[in-house]
PDB file of C-alpha atoms in Angstrom:
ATOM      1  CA  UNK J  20     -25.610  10.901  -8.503  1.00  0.00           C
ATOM      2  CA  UNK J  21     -24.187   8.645 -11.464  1.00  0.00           C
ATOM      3  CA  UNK J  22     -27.220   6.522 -11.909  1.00  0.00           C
ATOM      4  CA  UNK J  23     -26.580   5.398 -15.887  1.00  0.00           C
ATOM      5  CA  UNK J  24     -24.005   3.198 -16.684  1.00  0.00           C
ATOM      6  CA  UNK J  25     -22.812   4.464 -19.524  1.00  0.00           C
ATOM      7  CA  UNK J  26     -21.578   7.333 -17.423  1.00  0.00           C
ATOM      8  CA  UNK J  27     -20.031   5.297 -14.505  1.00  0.00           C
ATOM      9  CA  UNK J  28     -17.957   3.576 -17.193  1.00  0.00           C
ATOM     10  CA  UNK J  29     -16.618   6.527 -18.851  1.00  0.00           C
ATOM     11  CA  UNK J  30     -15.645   7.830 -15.337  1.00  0.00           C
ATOM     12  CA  UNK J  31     -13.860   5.094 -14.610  1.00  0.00           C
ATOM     13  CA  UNK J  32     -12.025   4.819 -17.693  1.00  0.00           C
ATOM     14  CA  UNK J  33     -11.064   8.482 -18.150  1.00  0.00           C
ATOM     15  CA  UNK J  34     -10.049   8.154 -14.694  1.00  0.00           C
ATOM     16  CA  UNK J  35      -8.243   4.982 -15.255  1.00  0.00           C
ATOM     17  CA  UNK J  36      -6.369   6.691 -18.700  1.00  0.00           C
ATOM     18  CA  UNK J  37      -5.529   9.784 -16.167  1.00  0.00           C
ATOM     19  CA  UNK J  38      -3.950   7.787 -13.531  1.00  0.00           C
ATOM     20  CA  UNK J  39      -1.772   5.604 -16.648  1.00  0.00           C
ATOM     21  CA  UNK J  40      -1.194   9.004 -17.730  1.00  0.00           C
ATOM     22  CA  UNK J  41       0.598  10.057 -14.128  1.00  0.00           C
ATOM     23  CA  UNK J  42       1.880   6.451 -13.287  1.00  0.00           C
ATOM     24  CA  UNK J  43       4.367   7.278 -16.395  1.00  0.00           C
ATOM     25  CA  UNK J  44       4.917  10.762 -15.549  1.00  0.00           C
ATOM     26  CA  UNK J  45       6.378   9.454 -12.040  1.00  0.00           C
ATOM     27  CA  UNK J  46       8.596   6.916 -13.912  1.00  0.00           C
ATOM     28  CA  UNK J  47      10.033   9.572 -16.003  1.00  0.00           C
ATOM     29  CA  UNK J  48      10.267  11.976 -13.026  1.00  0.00           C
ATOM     30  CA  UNK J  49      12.046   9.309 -11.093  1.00  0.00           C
ATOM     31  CA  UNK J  50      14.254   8.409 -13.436  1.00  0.00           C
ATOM     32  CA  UNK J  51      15.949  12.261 -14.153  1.00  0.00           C
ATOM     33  CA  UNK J  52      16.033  12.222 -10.240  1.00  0.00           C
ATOM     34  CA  UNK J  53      18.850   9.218 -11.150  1.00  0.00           C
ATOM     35  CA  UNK J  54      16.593   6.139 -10.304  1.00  0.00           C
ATOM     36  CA  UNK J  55      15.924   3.237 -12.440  1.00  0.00           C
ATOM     37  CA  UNK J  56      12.489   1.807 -13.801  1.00  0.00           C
ATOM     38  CA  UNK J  57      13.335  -1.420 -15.574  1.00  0.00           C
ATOM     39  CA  UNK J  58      12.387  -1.499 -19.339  1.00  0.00           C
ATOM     40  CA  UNK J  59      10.917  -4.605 -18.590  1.00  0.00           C
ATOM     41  CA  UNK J  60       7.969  -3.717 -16.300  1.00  0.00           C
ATOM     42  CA  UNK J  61       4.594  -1.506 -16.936  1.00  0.00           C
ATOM     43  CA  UNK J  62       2.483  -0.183 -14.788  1.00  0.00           C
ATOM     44  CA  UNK J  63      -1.133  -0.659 -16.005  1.00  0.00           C
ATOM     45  CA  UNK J  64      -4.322  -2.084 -14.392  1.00  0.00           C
ATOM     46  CA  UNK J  65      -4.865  -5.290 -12.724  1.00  0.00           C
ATOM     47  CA  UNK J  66      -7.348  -6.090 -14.822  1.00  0.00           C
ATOM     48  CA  UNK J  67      -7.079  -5.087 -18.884  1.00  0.00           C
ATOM     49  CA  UNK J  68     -10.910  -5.715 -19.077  1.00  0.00           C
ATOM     50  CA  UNK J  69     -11.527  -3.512 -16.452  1.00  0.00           C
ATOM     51  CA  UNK J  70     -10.730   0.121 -17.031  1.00  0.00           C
ATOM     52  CA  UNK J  71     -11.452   0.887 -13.696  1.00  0.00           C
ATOM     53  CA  UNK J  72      -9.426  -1.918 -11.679  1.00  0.00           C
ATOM     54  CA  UNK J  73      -6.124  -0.682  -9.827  1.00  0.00           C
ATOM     55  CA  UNK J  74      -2.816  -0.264 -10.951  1.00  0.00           C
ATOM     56  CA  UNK J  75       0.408  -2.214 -10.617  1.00  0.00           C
ATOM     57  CA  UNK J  76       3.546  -3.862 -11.782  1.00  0.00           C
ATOM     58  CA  UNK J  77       4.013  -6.226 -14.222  1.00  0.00           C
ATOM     59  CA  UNK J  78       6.562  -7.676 -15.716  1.00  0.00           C
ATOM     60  CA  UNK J  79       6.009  -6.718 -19.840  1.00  0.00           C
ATOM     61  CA  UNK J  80       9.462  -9.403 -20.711  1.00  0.00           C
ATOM     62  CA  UNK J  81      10.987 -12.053 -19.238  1.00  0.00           C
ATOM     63  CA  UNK J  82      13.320 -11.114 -15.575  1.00  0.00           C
ATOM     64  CA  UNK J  83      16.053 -13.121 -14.699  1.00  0.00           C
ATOM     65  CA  UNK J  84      16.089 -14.252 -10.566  1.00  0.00           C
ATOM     66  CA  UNK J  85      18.024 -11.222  -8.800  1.00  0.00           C
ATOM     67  CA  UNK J  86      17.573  -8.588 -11.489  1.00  0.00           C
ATOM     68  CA  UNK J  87      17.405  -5.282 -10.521  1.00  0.00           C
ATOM     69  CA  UNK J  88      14.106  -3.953 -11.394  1.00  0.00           C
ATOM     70  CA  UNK J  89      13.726  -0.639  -9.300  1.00  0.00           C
ATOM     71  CA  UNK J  90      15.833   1.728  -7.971  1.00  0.00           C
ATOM     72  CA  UNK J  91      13.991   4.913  -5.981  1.00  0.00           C
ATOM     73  CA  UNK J  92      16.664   7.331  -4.699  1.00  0.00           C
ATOM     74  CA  UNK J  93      15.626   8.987  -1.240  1.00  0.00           C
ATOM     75  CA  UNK J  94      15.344  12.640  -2.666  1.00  0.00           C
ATOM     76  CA  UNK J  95      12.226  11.522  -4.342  1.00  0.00           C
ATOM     77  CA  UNK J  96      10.282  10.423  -0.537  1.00  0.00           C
ATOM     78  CA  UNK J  97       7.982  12.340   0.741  1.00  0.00           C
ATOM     79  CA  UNK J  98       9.296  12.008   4.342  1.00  0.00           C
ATOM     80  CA  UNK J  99      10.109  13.889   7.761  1.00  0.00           C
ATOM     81  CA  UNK J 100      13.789  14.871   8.901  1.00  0.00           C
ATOM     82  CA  UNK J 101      16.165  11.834  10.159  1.00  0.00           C
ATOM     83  CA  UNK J 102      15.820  13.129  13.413  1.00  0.00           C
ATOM     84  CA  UNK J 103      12.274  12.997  13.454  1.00  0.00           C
ATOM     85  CA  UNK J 104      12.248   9.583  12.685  1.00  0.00           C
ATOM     86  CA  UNK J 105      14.496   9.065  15.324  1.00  0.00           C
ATOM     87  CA  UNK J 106      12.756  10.639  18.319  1.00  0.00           C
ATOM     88  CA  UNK J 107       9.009  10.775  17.663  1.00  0.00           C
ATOM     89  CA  UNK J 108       6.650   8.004  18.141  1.00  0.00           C
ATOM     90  CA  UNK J 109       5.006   5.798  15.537  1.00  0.00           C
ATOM     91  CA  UNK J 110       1.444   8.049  16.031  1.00  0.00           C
ATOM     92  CA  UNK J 111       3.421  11.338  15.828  1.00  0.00           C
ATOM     93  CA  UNK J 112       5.520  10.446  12.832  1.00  0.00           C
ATOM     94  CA  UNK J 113       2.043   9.673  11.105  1.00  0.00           C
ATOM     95  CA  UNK J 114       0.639  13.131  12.129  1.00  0.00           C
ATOM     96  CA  UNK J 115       3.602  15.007  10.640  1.00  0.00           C
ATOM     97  CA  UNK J 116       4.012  12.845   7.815  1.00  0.00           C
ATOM     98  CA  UNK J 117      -0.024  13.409   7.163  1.00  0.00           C
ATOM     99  CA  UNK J 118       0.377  16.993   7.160  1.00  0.00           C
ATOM    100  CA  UNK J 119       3.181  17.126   5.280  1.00  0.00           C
ATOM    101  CA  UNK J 120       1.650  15.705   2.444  1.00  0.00           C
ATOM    102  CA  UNK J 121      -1.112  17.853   2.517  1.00  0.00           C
ATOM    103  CA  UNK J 122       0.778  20.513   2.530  1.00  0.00           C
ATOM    104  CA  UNK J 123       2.576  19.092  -0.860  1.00  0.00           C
ATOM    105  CA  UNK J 124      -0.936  18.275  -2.553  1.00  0.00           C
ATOM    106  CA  UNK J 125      -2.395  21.971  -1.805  1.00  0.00           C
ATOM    107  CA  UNK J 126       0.955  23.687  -3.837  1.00  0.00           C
ATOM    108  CA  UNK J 127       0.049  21.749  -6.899  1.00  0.00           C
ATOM    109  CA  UNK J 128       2.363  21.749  -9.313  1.00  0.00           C
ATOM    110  CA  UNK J 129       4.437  24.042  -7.633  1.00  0.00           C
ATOM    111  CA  UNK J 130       5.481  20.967  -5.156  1.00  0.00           C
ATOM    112  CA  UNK J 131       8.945  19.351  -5.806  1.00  0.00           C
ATOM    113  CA  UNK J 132       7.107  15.998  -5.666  1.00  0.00           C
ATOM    114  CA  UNK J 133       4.528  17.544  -8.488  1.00  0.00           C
ATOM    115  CA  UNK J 134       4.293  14.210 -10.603  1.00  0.00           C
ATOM    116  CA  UNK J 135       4.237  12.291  -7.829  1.00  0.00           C
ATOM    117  CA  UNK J 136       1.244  14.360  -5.314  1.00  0.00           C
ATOM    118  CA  UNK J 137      -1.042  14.785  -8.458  1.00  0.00           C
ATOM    119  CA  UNK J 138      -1.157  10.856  -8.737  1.00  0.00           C
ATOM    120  CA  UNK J 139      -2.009  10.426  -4.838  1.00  0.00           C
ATOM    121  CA  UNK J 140      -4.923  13.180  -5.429  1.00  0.00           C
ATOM    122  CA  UNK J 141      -6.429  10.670  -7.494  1.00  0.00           C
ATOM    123  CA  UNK J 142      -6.993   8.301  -4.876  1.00  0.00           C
ATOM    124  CA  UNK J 143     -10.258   8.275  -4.142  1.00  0.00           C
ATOM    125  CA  UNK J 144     -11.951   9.328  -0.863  1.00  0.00           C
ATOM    126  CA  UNK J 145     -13.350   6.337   1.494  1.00  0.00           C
ATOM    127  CA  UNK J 146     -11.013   3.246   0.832  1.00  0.00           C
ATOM    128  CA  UNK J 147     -10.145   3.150   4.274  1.00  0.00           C
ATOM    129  CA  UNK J 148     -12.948   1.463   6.478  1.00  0.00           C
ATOM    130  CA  UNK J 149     -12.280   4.148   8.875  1.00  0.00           C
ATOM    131  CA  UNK J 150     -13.327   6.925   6.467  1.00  0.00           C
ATOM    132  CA  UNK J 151     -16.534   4.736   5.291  1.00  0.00           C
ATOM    133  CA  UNK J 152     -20.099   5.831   5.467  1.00  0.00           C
ATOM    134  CA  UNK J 153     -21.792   5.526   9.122  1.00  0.00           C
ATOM    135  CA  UNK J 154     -23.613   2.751   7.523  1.00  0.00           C
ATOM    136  CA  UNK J 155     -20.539   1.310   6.282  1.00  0.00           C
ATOM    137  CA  UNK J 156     -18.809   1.914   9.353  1.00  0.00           C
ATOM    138  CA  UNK J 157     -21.728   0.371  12.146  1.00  0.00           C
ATOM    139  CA  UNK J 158     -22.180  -2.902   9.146  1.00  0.00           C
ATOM    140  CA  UNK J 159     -18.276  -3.620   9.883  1.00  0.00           C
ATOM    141  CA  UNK J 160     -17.931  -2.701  14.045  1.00  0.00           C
ATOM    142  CA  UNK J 161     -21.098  -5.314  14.280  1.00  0.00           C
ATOM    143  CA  UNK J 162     -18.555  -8.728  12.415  1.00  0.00           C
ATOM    144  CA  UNK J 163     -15.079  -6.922  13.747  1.00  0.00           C
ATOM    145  CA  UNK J 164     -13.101  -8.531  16.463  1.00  0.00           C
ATOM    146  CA  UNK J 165     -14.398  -7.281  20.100  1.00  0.00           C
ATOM    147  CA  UNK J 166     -12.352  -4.120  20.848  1.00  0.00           C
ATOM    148  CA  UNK J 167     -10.940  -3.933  17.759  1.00  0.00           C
ATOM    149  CA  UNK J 168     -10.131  -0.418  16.525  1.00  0.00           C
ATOM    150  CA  UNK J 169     -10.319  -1.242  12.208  1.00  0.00           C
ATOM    151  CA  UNK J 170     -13.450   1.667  11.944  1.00  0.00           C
ATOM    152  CA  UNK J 171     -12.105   4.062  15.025  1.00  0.00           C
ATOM    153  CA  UNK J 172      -8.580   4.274  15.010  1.00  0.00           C
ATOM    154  CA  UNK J 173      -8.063   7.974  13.133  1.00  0.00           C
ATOM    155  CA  UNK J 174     -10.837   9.530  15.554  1.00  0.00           C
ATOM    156  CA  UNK J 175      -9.528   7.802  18.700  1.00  0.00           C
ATOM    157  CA  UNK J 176      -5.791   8.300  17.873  1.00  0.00           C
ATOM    158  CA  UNK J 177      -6.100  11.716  15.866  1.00  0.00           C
ATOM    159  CA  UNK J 178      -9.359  12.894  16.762  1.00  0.00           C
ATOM    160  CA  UNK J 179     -10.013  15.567  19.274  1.00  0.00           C
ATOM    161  CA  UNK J 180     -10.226  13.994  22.112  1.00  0.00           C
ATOM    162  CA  UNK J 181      -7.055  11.337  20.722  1.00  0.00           C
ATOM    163  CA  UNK J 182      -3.980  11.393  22.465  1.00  0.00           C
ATOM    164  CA  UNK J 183      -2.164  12.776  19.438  1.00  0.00           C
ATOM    165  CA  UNK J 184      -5.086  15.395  17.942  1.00  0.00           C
ATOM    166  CA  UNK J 185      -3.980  16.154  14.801  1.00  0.00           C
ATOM    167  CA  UNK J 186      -6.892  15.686  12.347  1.00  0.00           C
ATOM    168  CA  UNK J 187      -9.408  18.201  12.389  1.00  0.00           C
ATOM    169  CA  UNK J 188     -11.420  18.198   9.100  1.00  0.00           C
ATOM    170  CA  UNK J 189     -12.125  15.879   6.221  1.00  0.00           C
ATOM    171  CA  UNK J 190      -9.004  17.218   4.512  1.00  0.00           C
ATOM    172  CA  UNK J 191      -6.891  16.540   7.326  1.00  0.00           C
ATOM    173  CA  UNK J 192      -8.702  12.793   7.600  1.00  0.00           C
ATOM    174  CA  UNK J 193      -7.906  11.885   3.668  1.00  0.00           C
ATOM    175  CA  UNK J 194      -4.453  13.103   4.161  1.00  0.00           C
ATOM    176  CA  UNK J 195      -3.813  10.870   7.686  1.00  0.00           C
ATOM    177  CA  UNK J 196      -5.608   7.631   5.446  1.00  0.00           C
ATOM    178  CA  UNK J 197      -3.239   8.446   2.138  1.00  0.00           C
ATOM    179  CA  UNK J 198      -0.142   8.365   4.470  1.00  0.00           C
ATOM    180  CA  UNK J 199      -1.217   4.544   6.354  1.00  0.00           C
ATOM    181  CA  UNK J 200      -2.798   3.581   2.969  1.00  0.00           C
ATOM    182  CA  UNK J 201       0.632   4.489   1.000  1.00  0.00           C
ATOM    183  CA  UNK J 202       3.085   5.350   3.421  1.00  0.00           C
ATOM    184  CA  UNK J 203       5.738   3.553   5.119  1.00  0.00           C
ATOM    185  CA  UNK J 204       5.382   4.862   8.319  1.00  0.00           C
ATOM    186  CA  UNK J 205       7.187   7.671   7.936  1.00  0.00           C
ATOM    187  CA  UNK J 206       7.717   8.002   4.339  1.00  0.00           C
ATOM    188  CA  UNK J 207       5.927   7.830   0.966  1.00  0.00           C
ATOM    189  CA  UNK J 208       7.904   6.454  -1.973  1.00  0.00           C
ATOM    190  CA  UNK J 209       6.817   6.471  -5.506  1.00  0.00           C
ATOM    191  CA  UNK J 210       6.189   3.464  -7.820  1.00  0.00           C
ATOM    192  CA  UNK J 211       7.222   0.861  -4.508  1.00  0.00           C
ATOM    193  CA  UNK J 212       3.770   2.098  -3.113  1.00  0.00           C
ATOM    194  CA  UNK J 213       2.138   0.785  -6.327  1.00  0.00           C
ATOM    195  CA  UNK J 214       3.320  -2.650  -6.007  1.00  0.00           C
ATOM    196  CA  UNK J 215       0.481  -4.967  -4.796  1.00  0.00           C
ATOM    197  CA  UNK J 216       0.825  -7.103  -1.927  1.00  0.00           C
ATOM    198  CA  UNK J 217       0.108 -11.163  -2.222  1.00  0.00           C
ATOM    199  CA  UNK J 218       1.940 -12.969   0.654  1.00  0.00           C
ATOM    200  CA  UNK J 219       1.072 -15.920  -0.791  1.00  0.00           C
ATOM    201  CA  UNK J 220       3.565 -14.442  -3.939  1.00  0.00           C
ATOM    202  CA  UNK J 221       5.877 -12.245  -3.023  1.00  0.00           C
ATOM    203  CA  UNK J 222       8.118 -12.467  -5.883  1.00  0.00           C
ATOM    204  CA  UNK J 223      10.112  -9.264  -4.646  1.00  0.00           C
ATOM    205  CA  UNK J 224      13.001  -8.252  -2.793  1.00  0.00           C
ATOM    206  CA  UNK J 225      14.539  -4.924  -1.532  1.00  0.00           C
ATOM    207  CA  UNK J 226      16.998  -3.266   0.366  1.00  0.00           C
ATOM    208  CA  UNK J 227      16.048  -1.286   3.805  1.00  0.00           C
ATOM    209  CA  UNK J 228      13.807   1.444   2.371  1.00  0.00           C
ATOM    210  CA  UNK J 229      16.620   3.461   4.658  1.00  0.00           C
ATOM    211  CA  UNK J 230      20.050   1.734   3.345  1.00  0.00           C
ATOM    212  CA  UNK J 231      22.410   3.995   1.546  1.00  0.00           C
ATOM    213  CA  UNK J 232      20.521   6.666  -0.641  1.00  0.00           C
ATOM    214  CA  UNK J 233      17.900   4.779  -2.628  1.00  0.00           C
ATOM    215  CA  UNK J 234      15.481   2.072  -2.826  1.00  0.00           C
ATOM    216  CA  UNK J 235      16.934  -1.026  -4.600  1.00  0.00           C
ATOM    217  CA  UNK J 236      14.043  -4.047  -5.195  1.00  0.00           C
ATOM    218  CA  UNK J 237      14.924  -6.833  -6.661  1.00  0.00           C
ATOM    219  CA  UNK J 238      13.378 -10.227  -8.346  1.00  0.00           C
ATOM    220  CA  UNK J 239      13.303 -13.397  -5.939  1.00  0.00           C
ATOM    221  CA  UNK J 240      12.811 -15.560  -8.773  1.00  0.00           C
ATOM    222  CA  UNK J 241      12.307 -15.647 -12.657  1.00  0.00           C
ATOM    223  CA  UNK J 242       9.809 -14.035 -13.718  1.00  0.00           C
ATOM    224  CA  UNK J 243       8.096 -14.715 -16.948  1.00  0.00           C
ATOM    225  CA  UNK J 244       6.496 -12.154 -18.987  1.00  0.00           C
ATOM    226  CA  UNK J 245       2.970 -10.654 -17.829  1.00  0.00           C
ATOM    227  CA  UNK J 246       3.563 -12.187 -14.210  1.00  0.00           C
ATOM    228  CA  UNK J 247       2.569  -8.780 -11.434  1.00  0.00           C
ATOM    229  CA  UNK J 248       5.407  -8.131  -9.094  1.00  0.00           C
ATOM    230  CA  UNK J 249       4.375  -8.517  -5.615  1.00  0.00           C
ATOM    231  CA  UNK J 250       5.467  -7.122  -2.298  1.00  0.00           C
ATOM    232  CA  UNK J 251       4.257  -7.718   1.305  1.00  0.00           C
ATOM    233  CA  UNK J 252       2.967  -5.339   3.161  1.00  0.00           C
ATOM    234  CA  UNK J 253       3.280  -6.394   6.835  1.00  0.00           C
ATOM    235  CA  UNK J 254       6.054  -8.791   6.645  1.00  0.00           C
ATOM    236  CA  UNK J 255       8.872  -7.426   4.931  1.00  0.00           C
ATOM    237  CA  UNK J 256      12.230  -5.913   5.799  1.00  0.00           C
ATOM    238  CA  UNK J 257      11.026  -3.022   7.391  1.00  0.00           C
ATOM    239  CA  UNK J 258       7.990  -3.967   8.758  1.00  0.00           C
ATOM    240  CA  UNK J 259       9.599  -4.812  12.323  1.00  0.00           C
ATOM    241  CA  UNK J 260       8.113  -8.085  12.750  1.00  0.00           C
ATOM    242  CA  UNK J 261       4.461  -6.569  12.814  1.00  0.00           C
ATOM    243  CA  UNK J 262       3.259  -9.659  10.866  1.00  0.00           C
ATOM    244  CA  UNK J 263       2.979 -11.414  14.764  1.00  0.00           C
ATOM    245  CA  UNK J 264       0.670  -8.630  15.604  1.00  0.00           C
ATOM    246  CA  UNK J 265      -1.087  -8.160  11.945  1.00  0.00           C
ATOM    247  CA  UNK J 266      -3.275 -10.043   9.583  1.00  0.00           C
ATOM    248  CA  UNK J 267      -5.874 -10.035   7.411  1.00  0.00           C
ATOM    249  CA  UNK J 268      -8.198  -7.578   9.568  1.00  0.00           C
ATOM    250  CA  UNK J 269      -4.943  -5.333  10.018  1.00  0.00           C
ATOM    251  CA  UNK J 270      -4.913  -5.331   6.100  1.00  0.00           C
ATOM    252  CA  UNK J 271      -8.365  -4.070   5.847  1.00  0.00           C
ATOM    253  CA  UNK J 272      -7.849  -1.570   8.098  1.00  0.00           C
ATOM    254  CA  UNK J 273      -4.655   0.157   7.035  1.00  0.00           C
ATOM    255  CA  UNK J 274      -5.245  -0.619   3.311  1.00  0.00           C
ATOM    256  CA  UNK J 275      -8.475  -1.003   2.200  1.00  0.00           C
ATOM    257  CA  UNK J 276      -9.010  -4.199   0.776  1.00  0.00           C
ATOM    258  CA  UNK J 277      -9.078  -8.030   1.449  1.00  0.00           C
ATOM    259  CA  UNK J 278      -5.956  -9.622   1.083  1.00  0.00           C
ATOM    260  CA  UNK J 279      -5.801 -13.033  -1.000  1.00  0.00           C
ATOM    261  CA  UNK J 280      -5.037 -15.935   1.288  1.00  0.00           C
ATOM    262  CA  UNK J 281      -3.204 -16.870   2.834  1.00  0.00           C
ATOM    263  CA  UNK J 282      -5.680 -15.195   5.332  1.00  0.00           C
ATOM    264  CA  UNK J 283      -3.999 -14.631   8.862  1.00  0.00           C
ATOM    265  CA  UNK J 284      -6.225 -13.775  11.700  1.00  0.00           C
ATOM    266  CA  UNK J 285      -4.489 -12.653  14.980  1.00  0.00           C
ATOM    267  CA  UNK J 286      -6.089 -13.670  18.576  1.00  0.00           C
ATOM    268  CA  UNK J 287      -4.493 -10.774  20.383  1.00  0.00           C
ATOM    269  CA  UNK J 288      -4.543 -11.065  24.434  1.00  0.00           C
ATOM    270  CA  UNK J 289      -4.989 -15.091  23.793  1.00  0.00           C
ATOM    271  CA  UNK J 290      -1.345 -15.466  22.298  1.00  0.00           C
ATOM    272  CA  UNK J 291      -3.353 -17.282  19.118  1.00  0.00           C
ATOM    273  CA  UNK J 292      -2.743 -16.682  15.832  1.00  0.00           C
ATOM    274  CA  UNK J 293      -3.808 -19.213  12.376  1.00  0.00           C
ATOM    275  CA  UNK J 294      -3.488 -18.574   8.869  1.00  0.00           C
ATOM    276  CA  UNK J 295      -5.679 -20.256   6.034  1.00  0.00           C
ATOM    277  CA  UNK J 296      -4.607 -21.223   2.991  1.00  0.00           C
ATOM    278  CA  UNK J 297      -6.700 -22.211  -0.521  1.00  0.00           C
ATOM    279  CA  UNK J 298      -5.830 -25.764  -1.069  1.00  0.00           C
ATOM    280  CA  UNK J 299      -4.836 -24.755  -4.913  1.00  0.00           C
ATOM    281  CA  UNK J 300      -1.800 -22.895  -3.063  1.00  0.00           C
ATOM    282  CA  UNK J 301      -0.094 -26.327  -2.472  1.00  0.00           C
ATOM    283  CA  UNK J 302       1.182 -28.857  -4.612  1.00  0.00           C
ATOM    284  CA  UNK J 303      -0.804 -32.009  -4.800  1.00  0.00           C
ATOM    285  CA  UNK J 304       1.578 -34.406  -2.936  1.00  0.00           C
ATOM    286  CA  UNK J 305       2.141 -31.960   0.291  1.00  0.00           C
ATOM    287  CA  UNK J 306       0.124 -32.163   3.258  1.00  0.00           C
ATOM    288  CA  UNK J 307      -1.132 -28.960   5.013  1.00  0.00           C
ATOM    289  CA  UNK J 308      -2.764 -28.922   8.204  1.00  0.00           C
ATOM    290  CA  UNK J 309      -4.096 -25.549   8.372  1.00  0.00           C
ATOM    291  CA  UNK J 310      -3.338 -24.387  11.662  1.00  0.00           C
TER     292      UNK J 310
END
């Protein structure tokens, strides 16, 4: 175990430099696939004084309201056939989609999607609550919502005895978390998966992930030099109205982390739902109820 820390910090940061190191070999491979990377934006960590915080987008100049700041052509997803898509249901789309990208990490660099796989493989293991420790696991079940499934849902969905069995091993279970924790249900698209979500901030817009052949995101307003670009990741364009059904415990569950407020939490069965919001969110003169 790394018990000095002196060691944990040179991890981190070597693993931190790596991951930089990737993050621009993706640009670069996306951009001789014929998609666009604005000169304007960098992809570095959340926090400069923290070598070991996570990555995303910022804007490294000023960005004009409705500029065109990414462009991801679909040749560069990692995602099943149209027809697929089409005919299989959310659960199976996940298992196939899981697999698949397995299947991409384990040929290395002989994958088509080489700069792209090597960056997912250094995700680490156990973001996902529902790949925690047992400890980890029993702490959360005993402050969850009753008969909620945020620490079961890969064994009782994907499991063995899970209506759609598809995850056998600990392999199998990192690859099934990557694709939820990345993915877009039935695709995995480099550089828009390392945009953070705030959707208290989403300062982003984009095209259908599915319209035409690429990606096309957008500003929603100016942006001013060292602002991150935000996304949303439950209520957005493709996200079929899921924020009614999703909120901050969803967020946890799917990708690992708290979620800035607003905070939504989602009364499913009582038809209740409430979101709440830091009073520093507001301006000074508007009234906010809460509720």
């Amino acid at each position: 175990p790394l018990t000095k820390p002196w060691l944990k910090l040179l991890l981190a940061t070597t693993t931190a430099v790596f991951a930089d190191r990737l993050s621009d070999g993706i640009v670069e491979w996306v951009r001789s696939k014929g998609g666009y990377f604005s000169e304007k934006l960098a992809i570095r960590g959340m926090d400069p004084n923290d070598p070991s915080s996570p990555l995303g987008v910022f804007a490294n100049a000023d960005l004009e309201k409705g500029e065109i700041i990414v462009e991801i052509p679909h040749s560069c997803y990692i995602t099943l056939p149209e027809e697929e898509r089409k005919s299989m249901s959310h659960n199976e789309q996940l298992c196939n989609l899981s697999h698949l990208l397995l299947e991409e990490m384990k040929l290395g660099s002989e994958s088509e999607f080489a700069p792209y796989t090597e960056y997912i493989m250094t995700q680490q293991r156990g973001q996902l609550p529902a790949t925690w420790s047992k400890a980890g696991k029993d702490a959360l079940r005993a402050v969850a919502f009753q008969g909620s499934d945020i620490v079961d849902w890969i064994t009782d969905r994907f499991g063995e005895n899970g209506e759609n069995h598809c995850v056998s091993d600990k392999d199998e279970e990192h690859a099934m978390a990557l694709s939820v924790q990345r993915g877009y249900d039935s695709a995995l698209i480099p550089i828009w998966d390392m945009f953070n979500h705030w959707n208290g901030y989403v300062n982003t817009e984009n095209d259908s992930i599915w319209d035409g052949n690429k990606l096309v995101v957008r500003t929603a307003w100016q942006i001013e030099e060292g602002e991150e670009l935000y996304a949303s990741y439950d209520s957005c364009l493709d996200c079929q109205d899921i924020d009614y059904s999703w909120g901050t415990q969803e967020i946890l569950r799917d990708f690992g982390f708290v979620e800035f407020h607003p905070h939504r939490w989602i009364f499913e069965g009582k038809s209740m739902w409430f979101e709440v919001w830091r009073r520093d969110q507001f301006d000074e003169d508007e009234e906010y109820f809460g509720i």
